[in-house]
Amino acid sequence: MRILKYHVTAKDVAKLAGVSQSSVSRVYFEGASVSNKTREKVLAAAKELGYRPNEFARSLITNRTKIIGLVMKGIHNPFYPEVLKQFTTAFNKLGYSILFVSTNNDEIQKEDIDMLRNYNVAGVIITDASLSLNVTEDFKENQVPLVLFNRKIDNDQFYSVCCNNLDASEKIAKYLIEKGCSKVAYIAGNANTSTSRDREKGFTSIIEKNNVTLNKYTSDYTYEGGYKTAKKIIAEKEVPEGIFVANDIMALGVVDALRENSIMIPAETKIVGFDNIEMASWPTYNLTTWEQPITKMVEQTVNYLMTEMVEFSGYTESVEVNGALIVRKTT
Amino acid sequence: MRILKYHVTAKDVAKLAGVSQSSVSRVYFEGASVSNKTREKVLAAAKELGYRPNEFARSLITNRTKIIGLVMKGIHNPFYPEVLKQFTTAFNKLGYSILFVSTNNDEIQKEDIDMLRNYNVAGVIITDASLSLNVTEDFKENQVPLVLFNRKIDNDQFYSVCCNNLDASEKIAKYLIEKGCSKVAYIAGNANTSTSRDREKGFTSIIEKNNVTLNKYTSDYTYEGGYKTAKKIIAEKEVPEGIFVANDIMALGVVDALRENSIMIPAETKIVGFDNIEMASWPTYNLTTWEQPITKMVEQTVNYLMTEMVEFSGYTESVEVNGALIVRKTT
DNA sequence: CTGAAAGCGCTTACAG
DNA sequence: CTGAAAGCGCTTACAG
């Protein structure tokens, strides 16, 4: 056993303040009614003793915590550290803490979920990973609100927050056509992600309507993936006039590969990415891309969770937040 | 109030297994002695009911959790997402969860610490930020082990894990001299970080011994900072033959700025970074750098915390883990 | 508004 | 090894 500094409890505060322990509790419990006089006495005593309510005793009774579980897979994509930072800042301001879980698999594992269940998290955000229904039954049964961030699942079992991927990719297609491309390519991210599928769908629909030649390649949302795919395209001899790459980090790999082979961007080939990560604006790359409105997406997620945490409704919707095309020098 | 699914407790398991609640508790508490017969009965009953010990009730008594607080500031530097991922993976494997705190200030704030104290974390890792002594008194008093990761503080009040910054920067200096540089520059990161100071100290000592001209610049460990500092250096007309940049992300900014001004790397100027982030190996950059041994640094931190969490000793030391020079095409 | 008391789900001496 | 009981620090009906 550790020998600990004397732990200040509500009882100690009560004694010093000359009130009951219940009254101390009421001062720290939102919504309870206490007279100003009692409140002042309690707060003064609490300050003197350095009292802080024990979150665990609290959670034991209320069966609630102020912990948000955040599950993230692709921390290597610079898009996600920014997302993490914004979520942490937003929730910390609201008095909530972030329990961070990094999953290695495309699909979230039972262990990852168990970690969150063990700590009885008040809400869950899953970014960048899919999940099977049975894994989340626990959350539903316990009325823990859940948001899929930057991913959606076709059935309407989940609340999801995404960028307007379909519309965005249609606009990107139109933009490349306007720029005069008569032969284009799409480089997909992981095939099992909704983002890659939606971006492919929107892009393809417009391209096909305009009788532009389209080649599709599958990659994996990494720099190396983009680089290798571009090398493959180059090896096929007929480099397309425009390439829409499903995310920025892959697009940077594509740019580097084309440069190594002295293919001029944008003169010979135009490149468009997706995300608008910081590096896209670096002078070396100056990548034309679609900006994902992270701040708005985070806001939307936080608002939903906060509402559902106050009173669980189980409401689900696929929310799409509008981004915008950022034109730089690769087109 | 939420209407919750019936919560399975140790009592329920005890009833089904035909043993006392204490016995159920003993099965789940490491170190307690239970007969195999009892254990089997309990585990069977627990499985049938889907029992999971309540962490909060547990923590209330033991005054311990399986939560590690991880404080991070510079998540924008790609070095840190990798650190975060490795810590999360390592601790999850050991059954510990990560409470993530992102601080915005160079110095950790009282609020950040309060967040960790509220959840009675078992251990704390602080990366990339400094902290004043008074803020951490709470941890000491409560015997919560603490590690400074990639930062150290001159007094020996803290256990810290760093790369061998001093030795590394001496070697980098020697390397640049060997390569024939007779005029060099050092671009510092945030002046109040131990990493930047140590790297400057080691580099300077060797450079001065060899009568090589040295100019020093202060920047801020960001890409933009590196970029702007390089522009300033260029404006001074006499671009040094070698530049040691205190971290990679700044070094990439330096490389981009020099390229924009058509200064040949490494022919006219050689660049050495520090960290060996993923991007340093990208073909566009191919940056010579010092590899920070993240895996070993994480291991060292985890081992220390695990030991101190079992039995707190308060032992402190400044541990330095050896990295290595990675020669690429900027030198 | 306030206090006394029950109880959340565990761990842990204490007997046996 | 095992059970009955006390107690961790709170919240929350229940009276007053």
Short mmCIF file of N, CA and C in Angstrom, two decimals, chain B residues 197-317:
data_model
loop_
_atom_site.label_atom_id
_atom_site.label_comp_id
_atom_site.label_asym_id
_atom_site.label_seq_id
_atom_site.Cartn_x
_atom_site.Cartn_y
_atom_site.Cartn_z
N ARG B 197 18.51 23.69 -26.62
CA ARG B 197 19.71 24.17 -25.92
C ARG B 197 20.84 23.13 -25.98
N ASP B 198 20.49 21.87 -25.74
CA ASP B 198 21.52 20.83 -25.76
C ASP B 198 22.12 20.66 -27.15
N ARG B 199 21.25 20.73 -28.15
CA ARG B 199 21.74 20.57 -29.51
C ARG B 199 22.66 21.73 -29.89
N GLU B 200 22.31 22.91 -29.43
CA GLU B 200 23.13 24.08 -29.70
C GLU B 200 24.49 23.96 -28.99
N LYS B 201 24.44 23.52 -27.76
CA LYS B 201 25.65 23.42 -26.94
C LYS B 201 26.66 22.45 -27.55
N GLY B 202 26.19 21.26 -27.88
CA GLY B 202 27.08 20.25 -28.44
C GLY B 202 27.66 20.71 -29.77
N PHE B 203 26.81 21.25 -30.61
CA PHE B 203 27.22 21.70 -31.93
C PHE B 203 28.25 22.82 -31.81
N THR B 204 27.92 23.81 -30.98
CA THR B 204 28.79 24.96 -30.80
C THR B 204 30.17 24.57 -30.29
N SER B 205 30.21 23.69 -29.32
CA SER B 205 31.50 23.36 -28.70
C SER B 205 32.49 22.81 -29.73
N ILE B 206 32.02 21.94 -30.57
CA ILE B 206 32.91 21.35 -31.58
C ILE B 206 33.29 22.37 -32.65
N ILE B 207 32.28 23.13 -33.09
CA ILE B 207 32.53 24.12 -34.14
C ILE B 207 33.59 25.13 -33.67
N GLU B 208 33.45 25.60 -32.46
CA GLU B 208 34.39 26.60 -31.95
C GLU B 208 35.81 26.04 -31.81
N LYS B 209 35.90 24.81 -31.34
CA LYS B 209 37.20 24.16 -31.21
C LYS B 209 37.94 24.11 -32.54
N ASN B 210 37.17 24.05 -33.63
CA ASN B 210 37.78 23.88 -34.94
C ASN B 210 37.89 25.19 -35.73
N ASN B 211 37.64 26.27 -35.02
CA ASN B 211 37.75 27.59 -35.67
C ASN B 211 36.93 27.73 -36.94
N VAL B 212 35.77 27.16 -36.90
CA VAL B 212 34.85 27.33 -38.03
C VAL B 212 33.91 28.46 -37.67
N THR B 213 33.56 29.28 -38.67
CA THR B 213 32.65 30.39 -38.40
C THR B 213 31.24 29.88 -38.15
N LEU B 214 30.62 30.39 -37.08
CA LEU B 214 29.27 29.92 -36.74
C LEU B 214 28.30 31.07 -36.54
N ASN B 215 27.18 31.02 -37.22
CA ASN B 215 26.09 31.96 -36.96
C ASN B 215 24.92 31.21 -36.36
N LYS B 216 24.28 31.85 -35.39
CA LYS B 216 23.14 31.19 -34.76
C LYS B 216 21.85 31.95 -35.02
N TYR B 217 20.79 31.22 -35.24
CA TYR B 217 19.47 31.81 -35.47
C TYR B 217 18.46 31.13 -34.55
N THR B 218 17.50 31.89 -34.11
CA THR B 218 16.47 31.28 -33.26
C THR B 218 15.18 31.16 -34.05
N SER B 219 14.60 29.98 -33.97
CA SER B 219 13.33 29.78 -34.62
C SER B 219 12.38 29.06 -33.67
N ASP B 220 11.45 28.26 -34.16
CA ASP B 220 10.39 27.77 -33.28
C ASP B 220 9.93 26.33 -33.51
N TYR B 221 10.76 25.53 -34.11
CA TYR B 221 10.41 24.12 -34.33
C TYR B 221 9.23 23.90 -35.27
N THR B 222 8.93 24.89 -36.11
CA THR B 222 7.86 24.65 -37.09
C THR B 222 8.42 24.80 -38.51
N TYR B 223 7.67 24.27 -39.46
CA TYR B 223 8.05 24.40 -40.87
C TYR B 223 8.17 25.86 -41.26
N GLU B 224 7.16 26.64 -40.92
CA GLU B 224 7.15 28.06 -41.28
C GLU B 224 8.35 28.77 -40.66
N GLY B 225 8.65 28.40 -39.42
CA GLY B 225 9.78 29.00 -38.74
C GLY B 225 11.08 28.72 -39.48
N GLY B 226 11.26 27.49 -39.91
CA GLY B 226 12.46 27.13 -40.66
C GLY B 226 12.54 27.88 -41.97
N TYR B 227 11.40 27.93 -42.62
CA TYR B 227 11.30 28.59 -43.93
C TYR B 227 11.69 30.07 -43.82
N LYS B 228 11.08 30.73 -42.84
CA LYS B 228 11.35 32.16 -42.68
C LYS B 228 12.80 32.44 -42.28
N THR B 229 13.31 31.61 -41.39
CA THR B 229 14.69 31.80 -40.95
C THR B 229 15.65 31.64 -42.13
N ALA B 230 15.37 30.66 -42.96
CA ALA B 230 16.23 30.46 -44.14
C ALA B 230 16.17 31.66 -45.07
N LYS B 231 14.97 32.21 -45.23
CA LYS B 231 14.83 33.41 -46.08
C LYS B 231 15.68 34.56 -45.53
N LYS B 232 15.68 34.65 -44.22
CA LYS B 232 16.47 35.69 -43.57
C LYS B 232 17.96 35.46 -43.84
N ILE B 233 18.37 34.22 -43.70
CA ILE B 233 19.78 33.87 -43.94
C ILE B 233 20.17 34.21 -45.38
N ILE B 234 19.27 33.88 -46.29
CA ILE B 234 19.53 34.16 -47.70
C ILE B 234 19.67 35.66 -47.94
N ALA B 235 18.80 36.42 -47.27
CA ALA B 235 18.82 37.87 -47.44
C ALA B 235 20.15 38.48 -46.97
N GLU B 236 20.80 37.79 -46.05
CA GLU B 236 22.09 38.28 -45.56
C GLU B 236 23.22 38.03 -46.55
N LYS B 237 22.90 37.43 -47.66
CA LYS B 237 23.82 37.22 -48.79
C LYS B 237 24.86 36.10 -48.61
N GLU B 238 25.40 35.95 -47.41
CA GLU B 238 26.43 34.93 -47.29
C GLU B 238 25.87 33.64 -46.72
N VAL B 239 25.34 32.80 -47.57
CA VAL B 239 24.73 31.56 -47.12
C VAL B 239 25.82 30.60 -46.64
N PRO B 240 25.68 30.06 -45.43
CA PRO B 240 26.70 29.15 -44.88
C PRO B 240 26.79 27.85 -45.68
N GLU B 241 27.92 27.19 -45.52
CA GLU B 241 28.14 25.95 -46.28
C GLU B 241 27.42 24.77 -45.63
N GLY B 242 27.13 24.92 -44.36
CA GLY B 242 26.41 23.85 -43.68
C GLY B 242 25.46 24.43 -42.66
N ILE B 243 24.25 23.87 -42.58
CA ILE B 243 23.28 24.34 -41.58
C ILE B 243 22.78 23.14 -40.78
N PHE B 244 22.92 23.25 -39.47
CA PHE B 244 22.33 22.24 -38.60
C PHE B 244 21.03 22.82 -38.07
N VAL B 245 19.94 22.19 -38.41
CA VAL B 245 18.61 22.67 -38.01
C VAL B 245 18.10 21.78 -36.87
N ALA B 246 17.59 22.42 -35.82
CA ALA B 246 17.33 21.68 -34.57
C ALA B 246 16.26 20.60 -34.66
N ASN B 247 15.39 20.66 -35.66
CA ASN B 247 14.55 19.48 -35.92
C ASN B 247 14.18 19.36 -37.39
N ASP B 248 13.65 18.22 -37.76
CA ASP B 248 13.40 17.93 -39.17
C ASP B 248 12.36 18.84 -39.81
N ILE B 249 11.28 19.06 -39.08
CA ILE B 249 10.19 19.81 -39.71
C ILE B 249 10.65 21.23 -40.07
N MET B 250 11.50 21.82 -39.24
CA MET B 250 12.11 23.11 -39.59
C MET B 250 13.06 22.93 -40.77
N ALA B 251 13.81 21.84 -40.76
CA ALA B 251 14.79 21.60 -41.81
C ALA B 251 14.11 21.52 -43.18
N LEU B 252 12.91 20.95 -43.21
CA LEU B 252 12.19 20.88 -44.48
C LEU B 252 11.83 22.27 -44.97
N GLY B 253 11.47 23.15 -44.04
CA GLY B 253 11.21 24.53 -44.40
C GLY B 253 12.46 25.22 -44.94
N VAL B 254 13.60 24.90 -44.34
CA VAL B 254 14.87 25.47 -44.79
C VAL B 254 15.19 25.00 -46.21
N VAL B 255 15.03 23.72 -46.42
CA VAL B 255 15.30 23.15 -47.75
C VAL B 255 14.43 23.83 -48.80
N ASP B 256 13.14 23.97 -48.50
CA ASP B 256 12.22 24.59 -49.46
C ASP B 256 12.60 26.03 -49.77
N ALA B 257 13.00 26.76 -48.74
CA ALA B 257 13.37 28.16 -48.93
C ALA B 257 14.63 28.27 -49.80
N LEU B 258 15.62 27.41 -49.51
CA LEU B 258 16.86 27.45 -50.30
C LEU B 258 16.57 27.11 -51.76
N ARG B 259 15.72 26.11 -51.96
CA ARG B 259 15.38 25.72 -53.33
C ARG B 259 14.71 26.84 -54.09
N GLU B 260 13.82 27.54 -53.40
CA GLU B 260 13.13 28.66 -54.06
C GLU B 260 14.13 29.70 -54.54
N ASN B 261 15.24 29.77 -53.83
CA ASN B 261 16.27 30.74 -54.22
C ASN B 261 17.39 30.07 -55.02
N SER B 262 17.07 28.88 -55.53
CA SER B 262 18.01 28.14 -56.38
C SER B 262 19.39 27.95 -55.75
N ILE B 263 19.40 27.76 -54.48
CA ILE B 263 20.67 27.43 -53.82
C ILE B 263 20.81 25.93 -53.81
N MET B 264 21.86 25.41 -54.36
CA MET B 264 22.01 23.97 -54.54
C MET B 264 22.35 23.26 -53.22
N ILE B 265 21.56 22.22 -52.95
CA ILE B 265 21.81 21.36 -51.80
C ILE B 265 22.20 19.99 -52.32
N PRO B 266 23.30 19.43 -51.92
CA PRO B 266 24.24 19.89 -50.91
C PRO B 266 25.42 20.67 -51.48
N ALA B 267 25.46 20.91 -52.81
CA ALA B 267 26.65 21.51 -53.40
C ALA B 267 27.04 22.83 -52.73
N GLU B 268 26.07 23.74 -52.62
CA GLU B 268 26.38 25.03 -52.00
C GLU B 268 26.20 25.02 -50.49
N THR B 269 25.12 24.38 -50.07
CA THR B 269 24.83 24.32 -48.64
C THR B 269 24.38 22.92 -48.25
N LYS B 270 24.94 22.43 -47.15
CA LYS B 270 24.53 21.12 -46.65
C LYS B 270 23.57 21.32 -45.47
N ILE B 271 22.57 20.47 -45.41
CA ILE B 271 21.55 20.60 -44.35
C ILE B 271 21.49 19.31 -43.54
N VAL B 272 21.49 19.46 -42.22
CA VAL B 272 21.27 18.32 -41.34
C VAL B 272 20.11 18.64 -40.39
N GLY B 273 19.18 17.72 -40.31
CA GLY B 273 18.04 17.90 -39.41
C GLY B 273 18.19 17.07 -38.14
N PHE B 274 17.08 16.83 -37.47
CA PHE B 274 17.09 16.04 -36.24
C PHE B 274 15.70 15.46 -36.02
N ASP B 275 15.60 14.19 -35.79
CA ASP B 275 14.37 13.45 -35.47
C ASP B 275 14.24 12.20 -36.34
N ASN B 276 14.53 12.38 -37.63
CA ASN B 276 14.23 11.36 -38.64
C ASN B 276 12.74 11.05 -38.70
N ILE B 277 11.95 12.08 -38.93
CA ILE B 277 10.52 11.87 -39.17
C ILE B 277 10.35 11.22 -40.54
N GLU B 278 9.20 10.66 -40.77
CA GLU B 278 8.95 9.95 -42.02
C GLU B 278 9.30 10.77 -43.26
N MET B 279 8.88 12.01 -43.25
CA MET B 279 9.08 12.87 -44.42
C MET B 279 10.54 13.07 -44.79
N ALA B 280 11.41 12.94 -43.79
CA ALA B 280 12.84 13.13 -44.07
C ALA B 280 13.31 12.12 -45.12
N SER B 281 12.64 10.99 -45.18
CA SER B 281 13.08 9.96 -46.14
C SER B 281 12.36 10.07 -47.48
N TRP B 282 11.42 10.98 -47.59
CA TRP B 282 10.72 11.15 -48.87
C TRP B 282 11.72 11.60 -49.93
N PRO B 283 11.55 11.09 -51.16
CA PRO B 283 12.52 11.42 -52.21
C PRO B 283 12.67 12.90 -52.48
N THR B 284 11.63 13.70 -52.28
CA THR B 284 11.75 15.14 -52.49
C THR B 284 12.75 15.77 -51.55
N TYR B 285 12.82 15.22 -50.34
CA TYR B 285 13.67 15.85 -49.35
C TYR B 285 14.98 15.10 -49.14
N ASN B 286 14.85 13.78 -48.89
CA ASN B 286 16.06 13.00 -48.68
C ASN B 286 17.02 13.67 -47.70
N LEU B 287 16.49 13.97 -46.56
CA LEU B 287 17.20 14.79 -45.58
C LEU B 287 18.16 13.99 -44.70
N THR B 288 19.39 14.45 -44.63
CA THR B 288 20.33 13.89 -43.66
C THR B 288 19.89 14.35 -42.27
N THR B 289 19.85 13.42 -41.34
CA THR B 289 19.29 13.78 -40.04
C THR B 289 19.81 12.85 -38.96
N TRP B 290 19.46 13.17 -37.71
CA TRP B 290 19.79 12.30 -36.60
C TRP B 290 18.53 11.55 -36.19
N GLU B 291 18.63 10.26 -36.17
CA GLU B 291 17.46 9.46 -35.84
C GLU B 291 17.22 9.42 -34.33
N GLN B 292 16.04 9.84 -33.93
CA GLN B 292 15.67 9.68 -32.53
C GLN B 292 15.09 8.27 -32.37
N PRO B 293 15.63 7.51 -31.46
CA PRO B 293 15.20 6.13 -31.28
C PRO B 293 13.88 6.03 -30.51
N ILE B 294 12.79 6.39 -31.17
CA ILE B 294 11.49 6.48 -30.48
C ILE B 294 11.15 5.20 -29.74
N THR B 295 11.30 4.08 -30.43
CA THR B 295 10.89 2.82 -29.82
C THR B 295 11.62 2.57 -28.50
N LYS B 296 12.92 2.80 -28.51
CA LYS B 296 13.70 2.59 -27.29
C LYS B 296 13.33 3.60 -26.21
N MET B 297 13.08 4.83 -26.64
CA MET B 297 12.72 5.87 -25.67
C MET B 297 11.38 5.55 -25.01
N VAL B 298 10.47 5.06 -25.83
CA VAL B 298 9.15 4.69 -25.30
C VAL B 298 9.29 3.52 -24.33
N GLU B 299 10.08 2.55 -24.73
CA GLU B 299 10.30 1.37 -23.90
C GLU B 299 10.84 1.76 -22.52
N GLN B 300 11.84 2.62 -22.55
CA GLN B 300 12.47 3.08 -21.31
C GLN B 300 11.44 3.77 -20.41
N THR B 301 10.61 4.59 -21.02
CA THR B 301 9.59 5.32 -20.26
C THR B 301 8.57 4.35 -19.67
N VAL B 302 8.11 3.42 -20.49
CA VAL B 302 7.11 2.46 -20.04
C VAL B 302 7.67 1.62 -18.89
N ASN B 303 8.89 1.15 -19.04
CA ASN B 303 9.49 0.32 -18.00
C ASN B 303 9.57 1.06 -16.67
N TYR B 304 10.04 2.30 -16.75
CA TYR B 304 10.16 3.08 -15.52
C TYR B 304 8.80 3.25 -14.85
N LEU B 305 7.82 3.66 -15.64
CA LEU B 305 6.50 3.90 -15.06
C LEU B 305 5.92 2.62 -14.47
N MET B 306 6.06 1.52 -15.17
CA MET B 306 5.51 0.26 -14.67
C MET B 306 6.17 -0.11 -13.33
N THR B 307 7.45 0.09 -13.25
CA THR B 307 8.17 -0.24 -12.02
C THR B 307 7.70 0.66 -10.87
N GLU B 308 7.64 1.96 -11.15
CA GLU B 308 7.24 2.90 -10.11
C GLU B 308 5.78 2.74 -9.71
N MET B 309 4.97 2.23 -10.62
CA MET B 309 3.57 2.05 -10.29
C MET B 309 3.38 0.85 -9.37
N VAL B 310 4.26 -0.12 -9.50
CA VAL B 310 4.19 -1.28 -8.61
C VAL B 310 4.66 -0.86 -7.22
N GLU B 311 5.80 -0.22 -7.19
CA GLU B 311 6.28 0.27 -5.90
C GLU B 311 7.00 1.59 -6.09
N PHE B 312 6.39 2.63 -5.60
CA PHE B 312 6.92 3.97 -5.80
C PHE B 312 8.21 4.19 -5.01
N SER B 313 9.26 4.64 -5.74
CA SER B 313 10.52 4.92 -5.05
C SER B 313 10.87 6.40 -5.15
N GLY B 314 10.34 7.07 -6.17
CA GLY B 314 10.67 8.47 -6.36
C GLY B 314 12.02 8.68 -7.01
N TYR B 315 12.61 7.59 -7.47
CA TYR B 315 13.91 7.65 -8.13
C TYR B 315 13.85 8.53 -9.37
N THR B 316 14.86 9.41 -9.51
CA THR B 316 14.91 10.22 -10.72
C THR B 316 16.26 10.09 -11.40
N GLU B 317 16.25 10.29 -12.70
CA GLU B 317 17.47 10.19 -13.49
C GLU B 317 17.20 10.82 -14.85
#
